[in-house]
Short mmCIF file of C-alpha atoms and ligand atoms in Angstrom, two decimals:
data_model
loop_
_atom_site.label_atom_id
_atom_site.label_comp_id
_atom_site.label_asym_id
_atom_site.label_seq_id
_atom_site.Cartn_x
_atom_site.Cartn_y
_atom_site.Cartn_z
CA UNK A 1 0.92 -18.57 21.91
CA UNK A 2 -1.28 -21.66 21.79
CA UNK A 3 0.00 -25.28 21.84
CA UNK A 4 -0.69 -26.02 18.16
CA UNK A 5 1.57 -23.16 17.12
CA UNK A 6 4.31 -24.11 19.55
CA UNK A 7 4.31 -27.66 18.28
CA UNK A 8 4.34 -26.51 14.65
CA UNK A 9 7.25 -24.17 15.26
CA UNK A 10 9.28 -27.01 16.83
CA UNK A 11 8.62 -29.16 13.77
CA UNK A 12 9.75 -26.40 11.44
CA UNK A 13 12.89 -25.84 13.50
CA UNK A 14 13.72 -29.53 13.22
CA UNK A 15 13.51 -29.26 9.41
CA UNK A 16 15.88 -26.30 9.50
CA UNK A 17 13.19 -23.90 8.25
CA UNK A 18 13.66 -20.35 9.39
CA UNK A 19 10.86 -17.81 10.02
CA UNK A 20 9.75 -14.80 11.96
CA UNK A 21 6.66 -14.79 14.14
CA UNK A 22 4.17 -11.99 13.45
CA UNK A 23 1.34 -11.52 15.88
CA UNK A 24 -1.98 -9.75 15.11
CA UNK A 25 -5.61 -9.51 16.21
CA UNK A 26 -7.90 -12.34 15.11
CA UNK A 27 -8.56 -11.75 11.45
CA UNK A 28 -10.17 -14.38 9.31
CA UNK A 29 -9.26 -13.41 5.80
CA UNK A 30 -5.69 -13.59 4.50
CA UNK A 31 -6.27 -10.24 2.92
CA UNK A 32 -7.12 -8.62 6.24
CA UNK A 33 -4.07 -10.15 7.88
CA UNK A 34 -1.83 -8.94 5.11
CA UNK A 35 -3.33 -5.50 5.20
CA UNK A 36 -2.88 -5.32 8.93
CA UNK A 37 0.75 -6.42 8.70
CA UNK A 38 1.31 -4.01 5.81
CA UNK A 39 1.72 -6.46 2.96
CA UNK A 40 -0.03 -7.25 -0.28
CA UNK A 41 -1.60 -10.51 -1.40
CA UNK A 42 1.46 -11.40 -3.44
CA UNK A 43 3.41 -11.65 -0.17
CA UNK A 44 0.91 -14.23 1.21
CA UNK A 45 1.20 -18.00 0.88
CA UNK A 46 -1.91 -20.13 1.14
CA UNK A 47 -2.04 -23.87 1.55
CA UNK A 48 -4.90 -25.57 -0.21
CA UNK A 49 -5.82 -29.03 0.77
CA UNK A 50 -7.17 -30.91 -2.23
CA UNK A 51 -8.36 -34.32 -3.08
CA UNK A 52 -6.58 -35.45 -6.26
CA UNK A 53 -8.06 -38.72 -7.45
CA UNK A 54 -7.98 -40.83 -4.29
CA UNK A 55 -5.32 -38.90 -2.30
CA UNK A 56 -5.12 -35.73 -0.36
CA UNK A 57 -2.49 -33.28 -1.50
CA UNK A 58 -1.38 -29.92 -0.25
CA UNK A 59 -0.72 -27.07 -2.67
CA UNK A 60 1.12 -23.95 -1.69
CA UNK A 61 0.34 -20.92 -3.80
CA UNK A 62 0.70 -17.22 -3.53
CA UNK A 63 -2.31 -15.16 -2.50
CA UNK A 64 -2.52 -13.23 -5.75
CA UNK A 65 -2.61 -16.35 -7.91
CA UNK A 66 -5.47 -18.67 -8.83
CA UNK A 67 -5.19 -22.42 -9.28
CA UNK A 68 -5.38 -23.42 -12.94
CA UNK A 69 -7.05 -26.80 -12.51
CA UNK A 70 -5.99 -28.01 -15.92
CA UNK A 71 -2.35 -27.28 -15.01
CA UNK A 72 -2.83 -29.04 -11.63
CA UNK A 73 -4.33 -32.19 -13.25
CA UNK A 74 -1.60 -32.36 -15.87
CA UNK A 75 1.33 -31.73 -13.53
CA UNK A 76 0.04 -34.08 -10.81
CA UNK A 77 -1.02 -36.65 -13.34
CA UNK A 78 -4.57 -36.94 -11.96
CA UNK A 79 -8.04 -36.91 -13.51
CA UNK A 80 -10.20 -35.72 -10.63
CA UNK A 81 -9.56 -32.77 -8.49
CA UNK A 82 -11.57 -31.02 -5.76
CA UNK A 83 -11.02 -28.99 -2.60
CA UNK A 84 -11.22 -30.82 0.64
CA UNK A 85 -14.43 -30.00 2.39
CA UNK A 86 -14.58 -28.42 5.82
CA UNK A 87 -14.74 -31.75 7.70
CA UNK A 88 -11.85 -33.22 5.76
CA UNK A 89 -9.85 -30.07 6.19
CA UNK A 90 -10.47 -30.00 9.90
CA UNK A 91 -9.62 -33.71 10.35
CA UNK A 92 -6.37 -33.58 8.40
CA UNK A 93 -5.00 -30.25 9.46
CA UNK A 94 -6.54 -29.90 12.98
CA UNK A 95 -6.54 -26.08 12.53
CA UNK A 96 -9.22 -23.50 11.71
CA UNK A 97 -9.69 -22.71 8.01
CA UNK A 98 -7.75 -19.53 7.25
CA UNK A 99 -4.83 -20.72 9.45
CA UNK A 100 -3.54 -23.65 7.39
CA UNK A 101 0.15 -24.29 7.77
CA UNK A 102 2.54 -24.75 4.80
CA UNK A 103 3.85 -28.00 6.20
CA UNK A 104 1.42 -30.80 6.67
CA UNK A 105 3.07 -33.91 7.84
CA UNK A 106 2.46 -36.97 5.66
CA UNK A 107 0.61 -35.11 2.93
CA UNK A 108 2.37 -34.85 -0.44
CA UNK A 109 3.07 -31.10 -0.97
CA UNK A 110 3.34 -29.17 -4.26
CA UNK A 111 4.86 -25.71 -4.28
CA UNK A 112 3.71 -23.40 -7.06
CA UNK A 113 6.81 -21.97 -8.68
CA UNK A 114 5.53 -18.36 -8.41
CA UNK A 115 5.95 -18.53 -4.68
CA UNK A 116 9.72 -18.62 -5.17
CA UNK A 117 9.56 -15.37 -7.10
CA UNK A 118 9.17 -13.65 -3.79
CA UNK A 119 12.04 -13.66 -1.31
CA UNK A 120 9.75 -13.73 1.72
CA UNK A 121 6.25 -15.23 2.18
CA UNK A 122 3.78 -14.89 5.00
CA UNK A 123 1.87 -18.03 5.79
CA UNK A 124 -0.42 -19.62 8.37
CA UNK A 125 0.69 -20.89 11.75
CA UNK A 126 -2.30 -22.96 12.86
CA UNK A 127 -3.71 -20.04 14.76
CA UNK A 128 -5.68 -16.96 13.52
CA UNK A 129 -3.63 -14.78 15.83
CA UNK A 130 -0.17 -15.64 14.44
CA UNK A 131 1.37 -15.50 11.02
CA UNK A 132 4.78 -16.81 10.14
CA UNK A 133 7.15 -14.99 7.70
CA UNK A 134 9.32 -17.38 5.81
CA UNK A 135 12.25 -17.14 3.42
CA UNK A 136 10.44 -18.77 0.54
CA UNK A 137 13.65 -20.77 -0.45
CA UNK A 138 13.19 -22.58 2.88
CA UNK A 139 9.99 -24.21 1.59
CA UNK A 140 12.25 -26.48 -0.39
CA UNK A 141 13.18 -28.17 2.93
CA UNK A 142 9.65 -29.55 3.31
CA UNK A 143 10.15 -33.33 2.90
CA UNK A 144 9.17 -34.59 -0.54
CA UNK A 145 8.08 -31.17 -1.77
CA UNK A 146 7.73 -30.75 -5.52
CA UNK A 147 8.03 -27.44 -7.34
CA UNK A 148 5.51 -27.14 -10.17
CA UNK A 149 3.60 -24.59 -12.28
CA UNK A 150 0.05 -24.69 -11.01
CA UNK A 151 -1.44 -21.23 -11.21
CA UNK A 152 -2.14 -18.11 -13.12
CA UNK A 153 -1.92 -14.61 -11.73
CA UNK A 154 -5.41 -13.52 -10.65
CA UNK A 155 -6.34 -10.32 -12.48
CA UNK A 156 -7.98 -7.98 -10.12
CA UNK A 157 -5.65 -8.76 -7.19
CA UNK A 158 -3.36 -5.89 -6.40
CA UNK A 159 0.07 -7.37 -5.96
CA UNK A 160 1.93 -6.04 -3.12
CA UNK A 161 0.22 -2.72 -2.53
CA UNK A 162 1.21 -1.73 0.94
CA UNK A 163 -1.06 -0.29 3.47
CA UNK A 164 0.09 1.28 6.71
CA UNK A 165 -0.44 -0.75 9.84
CA UNK A 166 -3.52 0.24 11.77
CA UNK A 167 -4.56 2.90 9.26
CA UNK A 168 -8.25 3.70 9.52
CA UNK A 169 -10.45 3.28 6.46
CA UNK A 170 -13.00 5.76 5.18
CA UNK A 171 -15.31 5.63 2.30
CA UNK A 172 -17.58 8.08 0.47
CA UNK A 173 -19.29 8.50 -2.88
CA UNK A 174 -20.73 11.18 -5.07
CA UNK A 175 -23.54 10.55 -7.48
CA UNK A 176 -23.30 11.82 -11.06
CA UNK A 177 -26.93 12.74 -11.13
CA UNK A 178 -26.26 16.34 -12.02
CA UNK A 179 -23.95 17.27 -14.84
CA UNK A 180 -20.90 16.29 -12.80
CA UNK A 181 -19.50 19.79 -12.25
CA UNK A 182 -18.65 20.34 -8.64
CA UNK A 183 -19.29 23.67 -6.86
CA UNK A 184 -17.61 25.10 -3.76
CA UNK A 185 -20.51 23.61 -1.68
CA UNK A 186 -19.64 20.14 -2.84
CA UNK A 187 -16.01 20.89 -2.25
CA UNK A 188 -16.45 22.08 1.30
CA UNK A 189 -19.20 19.62 2.19
CA UNK A 190 -17.68 16.55 0.68
CA UNK A 191 -14.42 16.60 -1.27
CA UNK A 192 -12.29 18.69 1.14
CA UNK A 193 -12.98 16.47 4.11
CA UNK A 194 -11.95 13.59 2.02
CA UNK A 195 -8.64 15.27 1.03
CA UNK A 196 -7.84 15.99 4.65
CA UNK A 197 -8.59 12.43 5.67
CA UNK A 198 -6.52 11.03 2.83
CA UNK A 199 -3.39 12.40 4.48
CA UNK A 200 -3.71 9.77 7.24
CA UNK A 201 -6.41 7.28 6.25
CA UNK A 202 -6.91 4.51 3.78
CA UNK A 203 -9.61 6.08 1.57
CA UNK A 204 -12.17 4.67 -0.86
CA UNK A 205 -14.00 7.10 -3.02
CA UNK A 206 -16.56 6.08 -5.65
CA UNK A 207 -18.42 7.72 -8.44
CA UNK A 208 -21.89 6.23 -7.73
CA UNK A 209 -23.21 5.79 -11.29
CA UNK A 210 -25.56 2.97 -10.31
CA UNK A 211 -27.21 5.45 -7.93
CA UNK A 212 -27.44 8.02 -10.77
CA UNK A 213 -29.43 5.50 -12.87
CA UNK A 214 -32.40 5.99 -10.51
CA UNK A 215 -32.92 9.40 -12.10
CA UNK A 216 -30.78 9.70 -15.16
CA UNK A 217 -32.11 7.34 -17.74
CA UNK A 218 -30.48 8.46 -20.88
CA UNK A 219 -27.23 6.87 -22.10
CA UNK A 220 -25.46 10.02 -23.38
CA UNK A 221 -26.35 12.06 -20.34
CA UNK A 222 -25.23 9.49 -17.87
CA UNK A 223 -21.92 9.03 -19.65
CA UNK A 224 -21.34 12.76 -19.88
CA UNK A 225 -22.22 13.36 -16.22
CA UNK A 226 -20.03 10.47 -15.03
CA UNK A 227 -17.08 11.46 -17.13
CA UNK A 228 -17.34 15.03 -15.98
CA UNK A 229 -17.60 14.06 -12.31
CA UNK A 230 -14.57 11.83 -12.65
CA UNK A 231 -12.51 14.67 -14.04
CA UNK A 232 -13.81 17.18 -11.44
CA UNK A 233 -13.05 14.82 -8.56
CA UNK A 234 -9.64 13.70 -9.74
CA UNK A 235 -8.61 17.31 -10.39
CA UNK A 236 -9.65 18.32 -6.87
CA UNK A 237 -8.14 15.30 -5.17
CA UNK A 238 -4.67 15.60 -6.67
CA UNK A 239 -2.56 13.14 -4.83
CA UNK A 240 -4.11 9.68 -4.99
CA UNK A 241 -1.49 7.81 -3.01
CA UNK A 242 -3.90 6.96 -0.16
CA UNK A 243 -7.03 6.92 -2.22
CA UNK A 244 -8.75 4.11 -4.10
CA UNK A 245 -10.81 6.00 -6.59
CA UNK A 246 -13.31 3.92 -8.59
CA UNK A 247 -16.53 3.78 -10.52
CA UNK A 248 -19.31 1.93 -8.64
CA UNK A 249 -20.51 -0.01 -11.68
CA UNK A 250 -17.03 -1.43 -12.19
CA UNK A 251 -17.49 -3.40 -8.99
CA UNK A 252 -20.38 -5.84 -9.48
CA UNK A 253 -20.39 -6.78 -5.74
CA UNK A 254 -22.40 -3.58 -5.04
CA UNK A 255 -25.39 -4.82 -6.93
CA UNK A 256 -24.87 -8.33 -5.62
CA UNK A 257 -24.85 -7.33 -1.95
CA UNK A 258 -27.86 -5.08 -2.54
CA UNK A 259 -29.87 -8.15 -3.40
CA UNK A 260 -28.79 -9.93 -0.27
CA UNK A 261 -29.59 -6.87 1.88
CA UNK A 262 -33.03 -6.61 0.24
CA UNK A 263 -33.88 -9.69 2.22
CA UNK A 264 -33.11 -8.31 5.64
CA UNK A 265 -34.59 -4.85 5.11
CA UNK A 266 -38.20 -4.17 6.14
CA UNK A 267 -40.37 -2.09 3.93
CA UNK A 268 -41.05 0.36 6.72
CA UNK A 269 -37.43 1.33 7.02
CA UNK A 270 -37.30 2.38 3.42
CA UNK A 271 -40.63 4.18 3.52
CA UNK A 272 -39.26 6.47 6.16
CA UNK A 273 -36.31 7.46 3.95
CA UNK A 274 -36.30 11.16 3.00
CA UNK A 275 -35.50 10.76 -0.66
CA UNK A 276 -38.55 8.61 -1.11
CA UNK A 277 -40.81 10.82 1.04
CA UNK A 278 -39.64 13.91 -0.86
CA UNK A 279 -40.64 12.28 -4.07
CA UNK A 280 -44.11 11.52 -2.71
CA UNK A 281 -44.48 15.10 -1.67
CA UNK A 282 -43.74 16.23 -5.14
CA UNK A 283 -47.10 14.71 -6.11
CA UNK A 284 -45.61 11.66 -7.67
CA UNK A 285 -47.93 8.66 -7.36
CA UNK A 286 -46.47 6.04 -5.12
CA UNK A 287 -47.19 3.45 -7.77
CA UNK A 288 -45.04 5.40 -10.22
CA UNK A 289 -41.86 5.62 -8.14
CA UNK A 290 -39.22 3.35 -9.58
CA UNK A 291 -37.97 0.65 -7.25
CA UNK A 292 -34.35 1.71 -7.81
CA UNK A 293 -35.10 5.05 -6.16
CA UNK A 294 -37.00 3.36 -3.34
CA UNK A 295 -34.11 0.94 -2.87
CA UNK A 296 -31.46 3.61 -3.12
CA UNK A 297 -30.57 3.42 0.63
CA UNK A 298 -29.93 -0.30 0.37
CA UNK A 299 -27.53 0.17 -2.53
CA UNK A 300 -25.79 2.79 -0.44
CA UNK A 301 -25.62 0.45 2.54
CA UNK A 302 -23.91 -2.06 0.21
CA UNK A 303 -21.52 0.66 -1.08
CA UNK A 304 -20.46 1.30 2.49
CA UNK A 305 -20.46 -2.11 4.14
CA UNK A 306 -18.52 -3.93 1.38
CA UNK A 307 -15.54 -1.94 2.54
CA UNK A 308 -16.13 -1.94 6.23
CA UNK A 309 -14.98 1.62 6.71
CA UNK A 310 -14.33 3.13 10.11
CA UNK A 311 -16.37 6.13 9.11
CA UNK A 312 -18.18 7.75 6.20
CA UNK A 313 -17.62 11.46 5.51
CA UNK A 314 -20.78 12.97 4.07
CA UNK A 315 -22.89 16.03 3.95
CA UNK A 316 -25.73 16.36 6.47
CA UNK A 317 -28.27 15.39 3.76
CA UNK A 318 -26.82 11.89 3.76
CA UNK A 319 -27.07 11.29 7.51
CA UNK A 320 -30.22 9.28 7.31
CA UNK A 321 -28.71 7.02 4.69
CA UNK A 322 -25.85 6.16 6.98
CA UNK A 323 -28.31 5.41 9.75
CA UNK A 324 -30.18 3.09 7.46
CA UNK A 325 -26.85 1.39 6.54
CA UNK A 326 -26.18 0.82 10.29
CA UNK A 327 -29.62 -0.64 10.66
CA UNK A 328 -29.15 -2.99 7.75
CA UNK A 329 -25.70 -4.04 9.00
CA UNK A 330 -27.19 -4.89 12.39
CA UNK A 331 -30.08 -6.77 10.88
CA UNK A 332 -27.77 -8.84 8.60
CA UNK A 333 -25.45 -9.68 11.50
CA UNK A 334 -28.35 -10.67 13.66
CA UNK A 335 -30.23 -12.66 11.03
CA UNK A 336 -27.16 -14.61 9.90
CA UNK A 337 -25.46 -14.75 13.37
CA UNK A 338 -22.41 -13.14 11.99
CA UNK A 339 -20.14 -10.32 12.90
CA UNK A 340 -19.23 -9.42 9.35
CA UNK A 341 -20.35 -5.89 9.33
CA UNK A 342 -19.09 -3.32 11.70
CA UNK A 343 -21.66 -0.51 12.15
CA UNK A 344 -20.71 2.46 9.98
CA UNK A 345 -20.36 5.96 11.46
CA UNK A 346 -21.21 9.15 9.58
CA UNK A 347 -18.71 11.96 9.83
CA UNK A 348 -20.37 15.32 9.38
CA UNK A 349 -18.26 18.31 10.42
CA UNK A 350 -20.66 20.94 11.77
CA UNK A 351 -19.13 24.08 10.31
CA UNK A 352 -19.43 22.95 6.71
CA UNK A 353 -22.48 20.70 7.18
CA UNK A 354 -24.48 22.80 4.69
CA UNK A 355 -22.96 25.55 2.62
CA UNK A 356 -25.57 28.10 1.70
CA UNK A 357 -25.85 29.28 -1.87
CA UNK A 358 -25.12 32.69 -3.36
CA UNK A 359 -28.75 33.67 -2.76
CA UNK A 360 -28.08 33.49 0.99
CA UNK A 361 -31.21 31.51 1.90
CA UNK A 362 -30.96 28.03 0.38
CA UNK A 363 -28.40 25.21 0.27
CA UNK A 364 -25.91 25.74 -2.52
CA UNK A 365 -27.12 23.51 -5.28
CA UNK A 366 -26.61 23.32 -9.06
CA UNK A 367 -30.37 22.89 -9.60
CA UNK A 368 -31.06 26.12 -7.72
CA UNK A 369 -28.64 28.15 -9.79
CA UNK A 370 -27.04 29.59 -6.61
CA UNK A 371 -23.59 28.08 -6.94
CA UNK A 372 -20.00 29.21 -7.37
CA UNK A 373 -18.23 26.88 -9.71
CA UNK A 374 -14.64 25.62 -9.53
CA UNK A 375 -13.68 24.67 -13.09
CA UNK A 376 -15.75 27.12 -15.04
CA UNK A 377 -14.23 29.94 -17.05
CA UNK A 378 -13.06 32.68 -14.78
CA UNK A 379 -15.65 35.03 -16.30
CA UNK A 380 -18.42 32.71 -15.16
CA UNK A 381 -16.99 32.44 -11.66
CA UNK A 382 -16.54 36.22 -11.53
CA UNK A 383 -20.27 36.69 -12.39
CA UNK A 384 -21.33 34.18 -9.78
CA UNK A 385 -19.20 35.92 -7.09
CA UNK A 386 -20.47 39.38 -8.15
CA UNK A 387 -24.07 38.34 -7.76
CA UNK A 388 -23.50 36.84 -4.29
CA UNK A 389 -25.89 38.00 -1.56
CA UNK A 390 -24.28 40.35 0.94
CA UNK A 391 -26.19 42.82 3.15
CA UNK A 392 -29.45 44.09 1.69
CA UNK A 393 -29.66 46.88 4.29
CA UNK A 394 -26.51 48.48 2.97
CA UNK A 395 -27.31 50.86 0.15
CA UNK A 396 -24.18 52.96 -0.14
CA UNK A 397 -20.54 51.84 0.13
CA UNK A 398 -20.05 53.95 3.22
CA UNK A 399 -23.06 52.51 5.12
CA UNK A 400 -21.96 50.32 7.98
CA UNK A 401 -22.46 46.69 6.81
CA UNK A 402 -23.35 43.40 8.47
CA UNK A 403 -21.22 40.28 8.38
CA UNK A 404 -23.73 37.72 9.73
CA UNK A 405 -25.55 36.02 6.87
CA UNK A 406 -23.37 37.86 4.39
CA UNK A 407 -22.39 35.10 1.98
CA UNK A 408 -19.27 36.78 0.71
CA UNK A 409 -17.80 36.67 4.19
CA UNK A 410 -19.10 33.17 4.80
CA UNK A 411 -17.12 31.98 1.80
CA UNK A 412 -14.14 34.14 2.74
CA UNK A 413 -14.09 32.46 6.17
CA UNK A 414 -13.43 29.16 4.39
CA UNK A 415 -11.05 30.32 1.65
CA UNK A 416 -9.46 33.64 2.56
CA UNK A 417 -6.46 34.63 4.49
CA UNK A 418 -7.43 34.91 8.16
CA UNK A 419 -5.73 38.25 8.82
CA UNK A 420 -6.93 39.81 5.67
CA UNK A 421 -10.49 38.64 6.18
CA UNK A 422 -10.56 40.02 9.72
CA UNK A 423 -9.36 43.33 8.33
CA UNK A 424 -12.02 43.44 5.60
CA UNK A 425 -14.69 42.50 8.19
CA UNK A 426 -13.71 45.42 10.44
CA UNK A 427 -13.69 47.88 7.55
CA UNK A 428 -17.03 46.53 6.24
CA UNK A 429 -18.69 46.99 9.58
CA UNK A 430 -17.50 50.59 9.64
CA UNK A 431 -18.58 51.25 6.03
CA UNK A 432 -15.01 51.71 4.85
CA UNK A 433 -14.99 49.19 2.05
CA UNK A 434 -17.36 48.78 -0.84
CA UNK A 435 -19.01 45.41 -1.61
CA UNK A 436 -17.35 45.20 -4.92
CA UNK A 437 -13.84 45.32 -3.41
CA UNK A 438 -14.63 42.44 -1.03
CA UNK A 439 -16.18 40.51 -3.81
CA UNK A 440 -13.08 41.10 -5.98
CA UNK A 441 -10.99 39.80 -3.12
CA UNK A 442 -13.19 36.68 -2.90
CA UNK A 443 -12.92 36.13 -6.63
CA UNK A 444 -9.10 36.37 -6.58
CA UNK A 445 -8.93 34.19 -3.54
CA UNK A 446 -10.98 31.48 -5.15
CA UNK A 447 -8.97 31.49 -8.35
CA UNK A 448 -5.75 31.22 -6.38
CA UNK A 449 -7.08 28.58 -4.05
CA UNK A 450 -8.19 26.38 -6.92
CA UNK A 451 -5.40 27.13 -9.33
CA UNK A 452 -3.58 23.73 -8.92
CA UNK A 453 -6.90 21.88 -9.32
CA UNK A 454 -7.81 23.91 -12.41
CA UNK A 455 -4.39 23.15 -13.87
CA UNK A 456 -4.75 19.41 -13.15
CA UNK A 457 -8.24 19.44 -14.65
CA UNK A 458 -6.86 20.70 -17.98
CA UNK A 459 -4.07 18.13 -17.90
CA UNK A 460 -6.40 15.20 -17.29
CA UNK A 461 -8.85 16.36 -19.85
CA UNK A 462 -6.16 16.16 -22.50
CA UNK A 463 -4.85 12.75 -21.21
CA UNK A 464 -7.62 10.14 -21.24
CA UNK A 465 -5.14 7.30 -21.00
CA UNK A 466 -4.12 8.48 -17.60
CA UNK A 467 -7.71 8.77 -16.40
CA UNK A 468 -8.41 5.26 -17.66
CA UNK A 469 -5.43 3.84 -15.84
CA UNK A 470 -6.52 5.45 -12.54
CA UNK A 471 -10.01 3.95 -12.96
CA UNK A 472 -8.70 0.55 -13.83
CA UNK A 473 -6.33 0.36 -10.82
CA UNK A 474 -9.03 1.69 -8.51
CA UNK A 475 -11.56 -0.90 -9.72
CA UNK A 476 -9.07 -3.72 -9.21
CA UNK A 477 -8.38 -2.69 -5.69
CA UNK A 478 -12.03 -2.17 -4.88
CA UNK A 479 -13.02 -5.52 -6.38
CA UNK A 480 -10.31 -7.23 -4.24
CA UNK A 481 -11.78 -5.79 -1.01
CA UNK A 482 -15.40 -6.11 -2.00
CA UNK A 483 -14.79 -9.68 -3.21
CA UNK A 484 -13.35 -10.64 0.17
CA UNK A 485 -16.39 -9.28 1.99
CA UNK A 486 -18.69 -11.13 -0.41
CA UNK A 487 -16.90 -14.42 0.33
CA UNK A 488 -17.74 -13.83 3.99
CA UNK A 489 -21.32 -13.00 3.11
CA UNK A 490 -21.70 -16.14 1.00
CA UNK A 491 -20.34 -18.21 3.80
CA UNK A 492 -22.66 -16.63 6.39
CA UNK A 493 -25.79 -16.92 4.27
CA UNK A 494 -25.37 -20.39 2.85
CA UNK A 495 -24.63 -19.19 -0.69
CA UNK A 496 -21.42 -21.19 -0.57
CA UNK A 497 -19.99 -23.84 -2.82
CA UNK A 498 -19.47 -26.15 0.10
CA UNK A 499 -22.48 -28.14 1.14
CA UNK A 500 -22.72 -30.96 3.66
CA UNK A 501 -22.39 -33.74 1.10
CA UNK A 502 -21.06 -32.20 -2.12
CA UNK A 503 -19.02 -29.27 -3.35
CA UNK A 504 -18.24 -27.76 -6.61
P1 LIG B 601 -26.05 19.15 -5.55
O1 LIG B 601 -26.95 19.41 -4.37
O2 LIG B 601 -25.36 20.37 -6.04
O3 LIG B 601 -26.76 18.37 -6.66
P2 LIG B 601 -25.04 16.55 -4.78
O4 LIG B 601 -26.34 16.28 -4.13
O5 LIG B 601 -24.64 15.82 -5.99
O6 LIG B 601 -24.91 18.16 -5.01
O7 LIG B 601 -23.97 16.36 -3.61
C1 LIG B 601 -22.69 15.82 -3.72
C2 LIG B 601 -21.97 15.88 -2.38
O8 LIG B 601 -21.74 17.25 -2.00
C3 LIG B 601 -22.80 15.24 -1.26
O9 LIG B 601 -21.88 14.58 -0.31
C4 LIG B 601 -23.46 16.37 -0.57
O10 LIG B 601 -23.70 16.11 0.80
C5 LIG B 601 -22.47 17.51 -0.75
N1 LIG B 601 -23.13 18.77 -0.86
C6 LIG B 601 -23.89 19.19 -1.91
N2 LIG B 601 -24.31 20.48 -1.75
C7 LIG B 601 -23.76 20.87 -0.61
C8 LIG B 601 -23.86 22.11 0.14
N3 LIG B 601 -24.47 23.12 -0.25
N4 LIG B 601 -23.13 22.12 1.32
C9 LIG B 601 -22.43 21.10 1.77
N5 LIG B 601 -22.31 19.89 1.11
C10 LIG B 601 -22.96 19.80 -0.04
N1 LIG B 602 -25.96 9.01 -1.97
C1 LIG B 602 -24.83 9.84 -1.85
C2 LIG B 602 -25.17 11.27 -2.37
O1 LIG B 602 -26.14 11.44 -3.07
C3 LIG B 602 -23.66 9.30 -2.68
C4 LIG B 602 -23.22 7.98 -2.23
C5 LIG B 602 -23.44 6.82 -2.84
C6 LIG B 602 -22.46 7.71 -1.07
N2 LIG B 602 -22.86 5.82 -2.16
C7 LIG B 602 -22.26 6.33 -1.09
C8 LIG B 602 -21.95 8.54 0.00
C9 LIG B 602 -21.57 5.69 -0.02
C10 LIG B 602 -21.29 7.82 1.05
C11 LIG B 602 -21.14 6.50 1.04
O2 LIG B 602 -24.47 12.19 -2.05
#
């Protein structure tokens, strides 16, 4: 523990202020520290050093509240108010910003009354490696402290949502460019991995409607697709306790960071992107391609990097986009001499990397009409299963059949009961079971497998209030995390409100 902290602890003890010492890795933002320690922003106390008329004052407020400058001016009886600049802060406190202590000797201190609503509050120690946990009543022992009403609760801050210490974060997104109905390829290639991760990880999942705008440019269609995708995803996910589910356009920081990233991304990097090259091959004139489509990988880099995930589960078709995001993160860090962005890793499990369609030779995709749906009427699903490609060399039910490349068995390997599937495979190879029986088994298996999701889908569809609440809460949490990254980005790039000779 460094000397500053030791000295501060001594001073607190002399004042009879009690606390617990919590150590952690070096984390700059209060939010990250709280998250690491397993607390929300409402459990954090921040000391703001301000210049009120001619004097410096310290204000202690809760992390989820915002200063109401009118209230401050009125309650302190001052006309002018501004934050201390970095030099003043450093001179007066002697500690790095982000580590301000609640007790600043010889500085008049005001305690926002909302702090006392919490029994315990975590606050700075003078070091970025140590946080002190106080009984908030003890703050009253700070000499001359005044308790006042200075803040309003900041909307968009999740108060007290706990995250488990050391939990890894993952992030992914699905674009509502199609009609929003998910098929078993999407489920196995994207959603299922996410559900598995959500058991042990802190997950962010977005409906990437800004991405959809690159190709869907009709209001009613975009709305329908997005709404449908939201229902499909929520129904499949079920338990959201570890998942922040949100709509991309509810978080303006995605578009904001995209602009900043535009400035560190070379044209060549984007010209090599598959999505753009595919478009060119489709005989679209380069001059005609909209810039949103061209820029798509930068928006995706922003989606990812705002949340600093440990990894990004995606289908193989998205691998290049993650590589571009890594490249952009590196370029940003290098250009602005920062360490803001950890390089994201794709997570692509091999066995489900690409699920082939019911035609047996192309990737399962809505646009190719080779899908098996999840929420369609059972009659539709039955038809899709019955037309699935099996073994073209097998003419009669008693001909020995092949398993390899037989899509019915490929799907059964994912969804069926292992023992039963092995049995069917054996019989099939010996010509002892007709195609239609195996297909019926696949159909029943799928309906059983997705029964809870199909039920939840119906429930959500008849309860829009519930869906709205999920989206609102998700957007608030996402904005909180994204906002904190943007503060770092603003500081690193010079887009701050603190210049060398003035601030606002
Ligand atoms: P589609 O190809 O049906 O239009 P999308 O491109 O919207 O589907 O993909 C949504 C998500 O599902 C992406 O993460 C994508 O990688 C994954 N995905 C789509 N089709 C498949 C597939 N056949 N196999 C594996 N994953 C897939
Ligand atoms: N582009 C992805 C797709 O088409 C969807 C997506 C948008 C995404 N933003 C993301 C995936 C961020 C992972 C991370 O499938």
